[in-house]
Tab-separated table of C-alpha atoms in Angstrom:
chain	number	residue	atom	x	y	z
A	1	MET	CA	2.187	-4.900	1.624
A	2	HIS	CA	-0.405	-5.801	4.251
A	3	VAL	CA	-2.622	-3.030	5.663
A	4	LEU	CA	-4.787	-3.154	8.791
A	5	LEU	CA	-7.652	-0.710	8.182
A	6	VAL	CA	-9.511	0.403	11.315
A	7	GLU	CA	-12.591	2.334	10.171
A	8	ASP	CA	-16.222	2.148	11.316
A	9	ASP	CA	-17.733	4.022	8.359
A	10	GLU	CA	-18.496	1.181	5.937
A	11	PRO	CA	-18.735	3.233	2.703
A	12	VAL	CA	-15.421	4.942	3.471
A	13	ALA	CA	-13.799	1.646	4.437
A	14	GLN	CA	-15.033	-0.231	1.383
A	15	SER	CA	-13.983	2.537	-0.988
A	16	LEU	CA	-10.519	2.784	0.556
A	17	ARG	CA	-10.160	-0.993	0.669
A	18	ARG	CA	-11.051	-1.341	-3.022
A	19	GLY	CA	-8.605	1.392	-3.944
A	20	LEU	CA	-5.752	-0.125	-1.954
A	21	ILE	CA	-6.374	-3.586	-3.382
A	22	ARG	CA	-6.358	-2.102	-6.886
A	23	TYR	CA	-2.829	-0.837	-6.189
A	24	GLY	CA	-1.641	-4.232	-4.987
A	25	PHE	CA	-2.129	-3.924	-1.222
A	26	GLU	CA	-3.636	-6.634	0.969
A	27	VAL	CA	-6.213	-5.187	3.368
A	28	ASP	CA	-7.744	-6.495	6.591
A	29	TRP	CA	-10.665	-4.313	7.645
A	30	VAL	CA	-12.014	-4.043	11.200
A	31	SER	CA	-14.567	-1.530	12.448
A	32	THR	CA	-13.816	-1.248	16.186
A	33	GLY	CA	-10.877	-0.532	18.418
A	34	ALA	CA	-11.333	-3.832	20.203
A	35	ALA	CA	-11.153	-5.726	16.914
A	36	ALA	CA	-8.007	-3.832	15.952
A	37	LEU	CA	-6.284	-4.733	19.216
A	38	ALA	CA	-7.426	-8.346	18.941
A	39	HIS	CA	-6.296	-8.728	15.323
A	40	SER	CA	-3.692	-11.478	15.231
A	41	GLU	CA	-2.687	-11.600	11.563
A	42	PRO	CA	0.588	-9.823	10.662
A	43	TYR	CA	0.404	-6.428	8.971
A	44	ASP	CA	2.885	-3.820	7.758
A	45	VAL	CA	0.984	-0.594	8.404
A	46	VAL	CA	-2.157	0.549	10.243
A	47	LEU	CA	-4.690	3.051	8.892
A	48	LEU	CA	-6.540	4.175	12.004
A	49	ASP	CA	-9.720	6.236	12.249
A	50	LEU	CA	-10.093	8.159	15.510
A	51	GLY	CA	-13.918	8.184	15.625
A	52	LEU	CA	-14.509	4.552	16.554
A	53	PRO	CA	-17.792	3.373	18.112
A	54	ASP	CA	-16.324	1.555	21.123
A	55	THR	CA	-13.273	3.588	22.107
A	56	ASP	CA	-11.286	6.667	21.210
A	57	GLY	CA	-8.904	5.990	18.358
A	58	LEU	CA	-6.164	7.814	20.249
A	59	ASP	CA	-6.291	5.100	22.918
A	60	VAL	CA	-5.977	2.464	20.206
A	61	CYS	CA	-3.014	4.358	18.756
A	62	ARG	CA	-1.325	4.392	22.156
A	63	ALA	CA	-1.931	0.682	22.691
A	64	LEU	CA	-0.665	-0.279	19.227
A	65	ARG	CA	2.467	1.800	19.630
A	66	ARG	CA	3.270	0.085	22.926
A	67	ARG	CA	3.290	-3.222	21.041
A	68	GLY	CA	5.925	-2.256	18.495
A	69	ASP	CA	7.107	-0.070	15.648
A	70	VAL	CA	4.554	-0.922	12.948
A	71	PRO	CA	3.740	2.381	11.189
A	72	ILE	CA	0.434	3.988	12.163
A	73	ILE	CA	-1.287	6.525	9.916
A	74	VAL	CA	-4.291	8.248	11.439
A	75	ILE	CA	-7.180	8.855	9.002
A	76	SER	CA	-9.799	11.056	10.587
A	77	ALA	CA	-12.403	13.748	10.076
A	78	ARG	CA	-10.941	15.459	13.121
A	79	SER	CA	-8.884	18.219	11.575
A	80	ASP	CA	-8.297	20.121	14.827
A	81	GLU	CA	-4.596	20.784	15.364
A	82	THR	CA	-4.780	19.476	18.936
A	83	ASP	CA	-5.930	16.048	17.750
A	84	ARG	CA	-3.184	15.963	15.156
A	85	VAL	CA	-0.504	16.852	17.678
A	86	VAL	CA	-1.800	14.409	20.286
A	87	GLY	CA	-1.993	11.617	17.716
A	88	LEU	CA	1.588	12.175	16.633
A	89	GLU	CA	2.789	12.423	20.227
A	90	LEU	CA	1.087	9.108	21.031
A	91	GLY	CA	3.078	7.410	18.311
A	92	ALA	CA	1.269	7.939	15.001
A	93	ASP	CA	3.666	8.326	12.083
A	94	ASP	CA	1.371	10.489	9.948
A	95	TYR	CA	-2.106	12.054	9.948
A	96	VAL	CA	-4.471	12.319	6.973
A	97	SER	CA	-7.622	14.408	7.261
A	98	LYS	CA	-10.899	13.337	5.648
A	99	PRO	CA	-11.944	13.665	2.906
A	100	PHE	CA	-8.928	12.195	1.148
A	101	GLY	CA	-8.134	10.361	-2.071
A	102	VAL	CA	-6.790	6.818	-2.286
A	103	ARG	CA	-3.662	8.015	-4.042
A	104	GLU	CA	-2.941	10.459	-1.230
A	105	VAL	CA	-3.223	7.656	1.317
A	106	ILE	CA	-0.942	5.418	-0.740
A	107	ALA	CA	1.625	8.204	-1.065
A	108	ARG	CA	1.538	8.668	2.722
A	109	ILE	CA	1.963	4.919	3.270
A	110	ARG	CA	4.986	4.775	1.010
A	111	ALA	CA	6.505	7.891	2.576
A	112	VAL	CA	6.108	6.447	6.073
A	113	MET	CA	7.599	3.124	4.995
A	114	ARG	CA	10.617	4.926	3.558
A	115	ARG	CA	11.117	6.785	6.827
A	116	MET	CA	10.789	3.508	8.711
A	117	GLN	CA	13.436	1.795	6.637
A	118	PRO	CA	16.382	2.580	8.939
A	119	ARG	CA	14.486	0.848	11.756
A	120	THR	CA	13.692	-2.273	9.775
A	121	SER	CA	16.378	-2.713	7.123
A	122	SER	CA	19.164	-5.223	7.411
A	123	GLN	CA	22.337	-4.073	9.117
A	124	ASN	CA	24.426	-6.517	7.088
A	125	GLY	CA	25.097	-4.284	4.110
A	126	PRO	CA	23.572	-3.246	0.781
A	127	ASP	CA	20.239	-4.545	-0.447
A	128	ARG	CA	20.664	-7.127	-3.195
A	129	TYR	CA	18.304	-7.427	-6.155
A	130	GLY	CA	18.974	-10.626	-8.059
A	131	THR	CA	22.578	-11.656	-8.528
A	132	ARG	CA	23.816	-8.544	-10.333
A	133	LEU	CA	22.439	-5.430	-8.654
A	134	THR	CA	23.030	-4.001	-5.172
A	135	VAL	CA	21.733	-0.733	-3.714
A	136	ASP	CA	23.529	0.585	-0.640
A	137	ARG	CA	20.982	3.000	0.779
A	138	LYS	CA	23.194	3.993	3.685
A	139	ALA	CA	26.044	5.029	1.370
A	140	GLY	CA	23.865	6.061	-1.567
A	141	ARG	CA	25.781	3.812	-3.982
A	142	VAL	CA	24.748	1.300	-6.647
A	143	HIS	CA	26.805	-1.599	-7.986
A	144	LEU	CA	26.186	-3.732	-11.067
A	145	ASP	CA	28.220	-6.930	-11.379
A	146	GLY	CA	30.498	-5.636	-8.638
A	147	GLN	CA	31.246	-2.347	-10.413
A	148	GLU	CA	29.894	0.953	-9.120
A	149	VAL	CA	27.400	2.608	-11.446
A	150	SER	CA	27.512	6.375	-11.771
A	151	LEU	CA	23.977	7.681	-11.266
A	152	ALA	CA	22.764	11.256	-11.136
A	153	PRO	CA	21.145	12.114	-7.759
A	154	LYS	CA	17.577	11.810	-9.053
A	155	GLU	CA	18.419	8.631	-10.956
A	156	TYR	CA	19.555	7.111	-7.673
A	157	ASP	CA	16.464	8.377	-5.823
A	158	LEU	CA	14.219	6.928	-8.527
A	159	LEU	CA	15.947	3.541	-8.419
A	160	ALA	CA	15.855	3.468	-4.617
A	161	PHE	CA	12.115	4.192	-4.678
A	162	LEU	CA	11.196	1.683	-7.378
A	163	THR	CA	13.243	-1.098	-5.769
A	164	GLU	CA	11.407	-0.703	-2.467
A	165	GLU	CA	8.677	-2.913	-3.949
A	166	PRO	CA	9.798	-4.680	-7.122
A	167	GLY	CA	6.807	-5.683	-9.215
A	168	ALA	CA	4.501	-3.024	-7.753
A	169	LEU	CA	2.830	-0.624	-10.175
A	170	MET	CA	3.666	2.960	-9.201
A	171	SER	CA	1.649	5.828	-10.604
A	172	ARG	CA	3.430	8.810	-12.116
A	173	GLU	CA	1.980	10.967	-9.342
A	174	GLN	CA	3.350	8.679	-6.629
A	175	ILE	CA	6.788	8.657	-8.191
A	176	MET	CA	6.914	12.414	-8.742
A	177	GLU	CA	5.850	13.076	-5.168
A	178	ALA	CA	8.328	10.598	-3.699
A	179	VAL	CA	11.360	11.364	-5.861
A	180	TRP	CA	10.914	15.000	-6.734
A	181	ASP	CA	8.525	16.867	-4.472
A	182	ALA	CA	4.875	16.875	-3.451
A	183	ASN	CA	4.685	20.420	-4.820
A	184	TRP	CA	6.418	19.667	-8.137
A	185	PHE	CA	4.735	21.616	-10.920
A	186	GLY	CA	7.189	20.988	-13.731
A	187	PRO	CA	6.670	18.592	-16.646
A	188	THR	CA	6.515	14.904	-15.749
A	189	LYS	CA	8.527	14.222	-18.921
A	190	THR	CA	11.585	14.471	-16.682
A	191	LEU	CA	10.452	11.161	-15.157
A	192	ASP	CA	10.594	9.466	-18.570
A	193	VAL	CA	14.108	10.818	-19.104
A	194	HIS	CA	15.308	9.387	-15.786
A	195	VAL	CA	13.611	6.033	-16.432
A	196	ALA	CA	15.375	5.824	-19.796
A	197	ALA	CA	18.707	6.551	-18.108
A	198	LEU	CA	18.199	3.757	-15.576
A	199	ARG	CA	17.220	1.319	-18.317
A	200	ARG	CA	20.415	2.153	-20.171
A	201	LYS	CA	22.761	2.054	-17.193
A	202	LEU	CA	21.290	-1.070	-15.570
A	203	ASN	CA	20.475	-2.966	-18.748
A	204	GLY	CA	19.925	-6.665	-18.101
A	205	ALA	CA	19.597	-6.367	-14.322
A	206	ILE	CA	16.185	-4.691	-14.216
A	207	THR	CA	13.288	-3.928	-16.513
A	208	ILE	CA	11.094	-0.865	-16.063
A	209	GLU	CA	7.751	-1.377	-17.752
A	210	ALA	CA	5.684	1.652	-18.733
A	211	VAL	CA	1.974	1.136	-18.103
A	212	ARG	CA	0.156	3.585	-20.346
A	213	GLY	CA	-1.904	6.140	-18.486
A	214	VAL	CA	-0.751	4.938	-15.072
A	215	GLY	CA	2.961	4.769	-14.380
A	216	PHE	CA	5.837	2.307	-14.158
A	217	ARG	CA	6.614	-1.137	-12.793
A	218	LEU	CA	10.186	-2.273	-11.998
A	219	GLU	CA	11.041	-5.959	-12.201
A	220	ILE	CA	14.282	-7.688	-11.271
A	221	VAL	CA	15.676	-9.764	-14.130
A	222	LYS	CA	16.326	-13.322	-13.050
A	223	ASP	CA	19.336	-15.271	-14.270
A	224	GLY	CA	18.736	-16.464	-17.787
A	225	ASP	CA	15.817	-14.119	-18.444
A	226	GLY	CA	17.811	-11.611	-20.468
A	227	GLY	CA	15.755	-8.563	-21.403
A	228	ASN	CA	16.733	-5.067	-22.383
A	229	GLY	CA	14.611	-3.099	-19.906
A	230	ALA	CA	12.703	-1.265	-22.599
A	231	SER	CA	8.955	-0.969	-22.857
């Protein structure tokens, strides 16, 4: 996923950029509103500071929104409710107040991208992963080799989340926030139980690798690869 980071504070920008790259994001960093508006390379989401040296970030937000539907997440030290409301009314999809952690920003990015999916997903039917697995997000149904797979609600939510970016490493915190709730205080062992269920039910079509101390990575099994999905 390609991020356009618009931030004039170099230490903040470099720290955020390093963190995003560590989680597999590509990041283009610019430090002014003019540079953001002149940026010609494609990107999937904008992280936009409001306190820019050459123009108000709200004006940049307005201009970017006029150009299209690319998600815009405001990152700013301005925590005043008026700024938040104005930013959202001008077209921002979310607002993160400084100081923030990289994982919080990543969780917001993924949440915004999920909300954007109806605007950008194909209208031609279910999403296909390899030759065996399809996920119909509109109907909330999963098919393996043409046969519907019975998944519990959270099993489906977990699969839908992990298949948004096959190959991406998702932290346990990201997954719990996305699939369960940002305020979940129960044991994260429930995540391991649901991962095991998906491995069993979709054996041979996906693998879900456990990365110790971090989280999980879903991969689509290619024809001839085999694999049992365990890790």
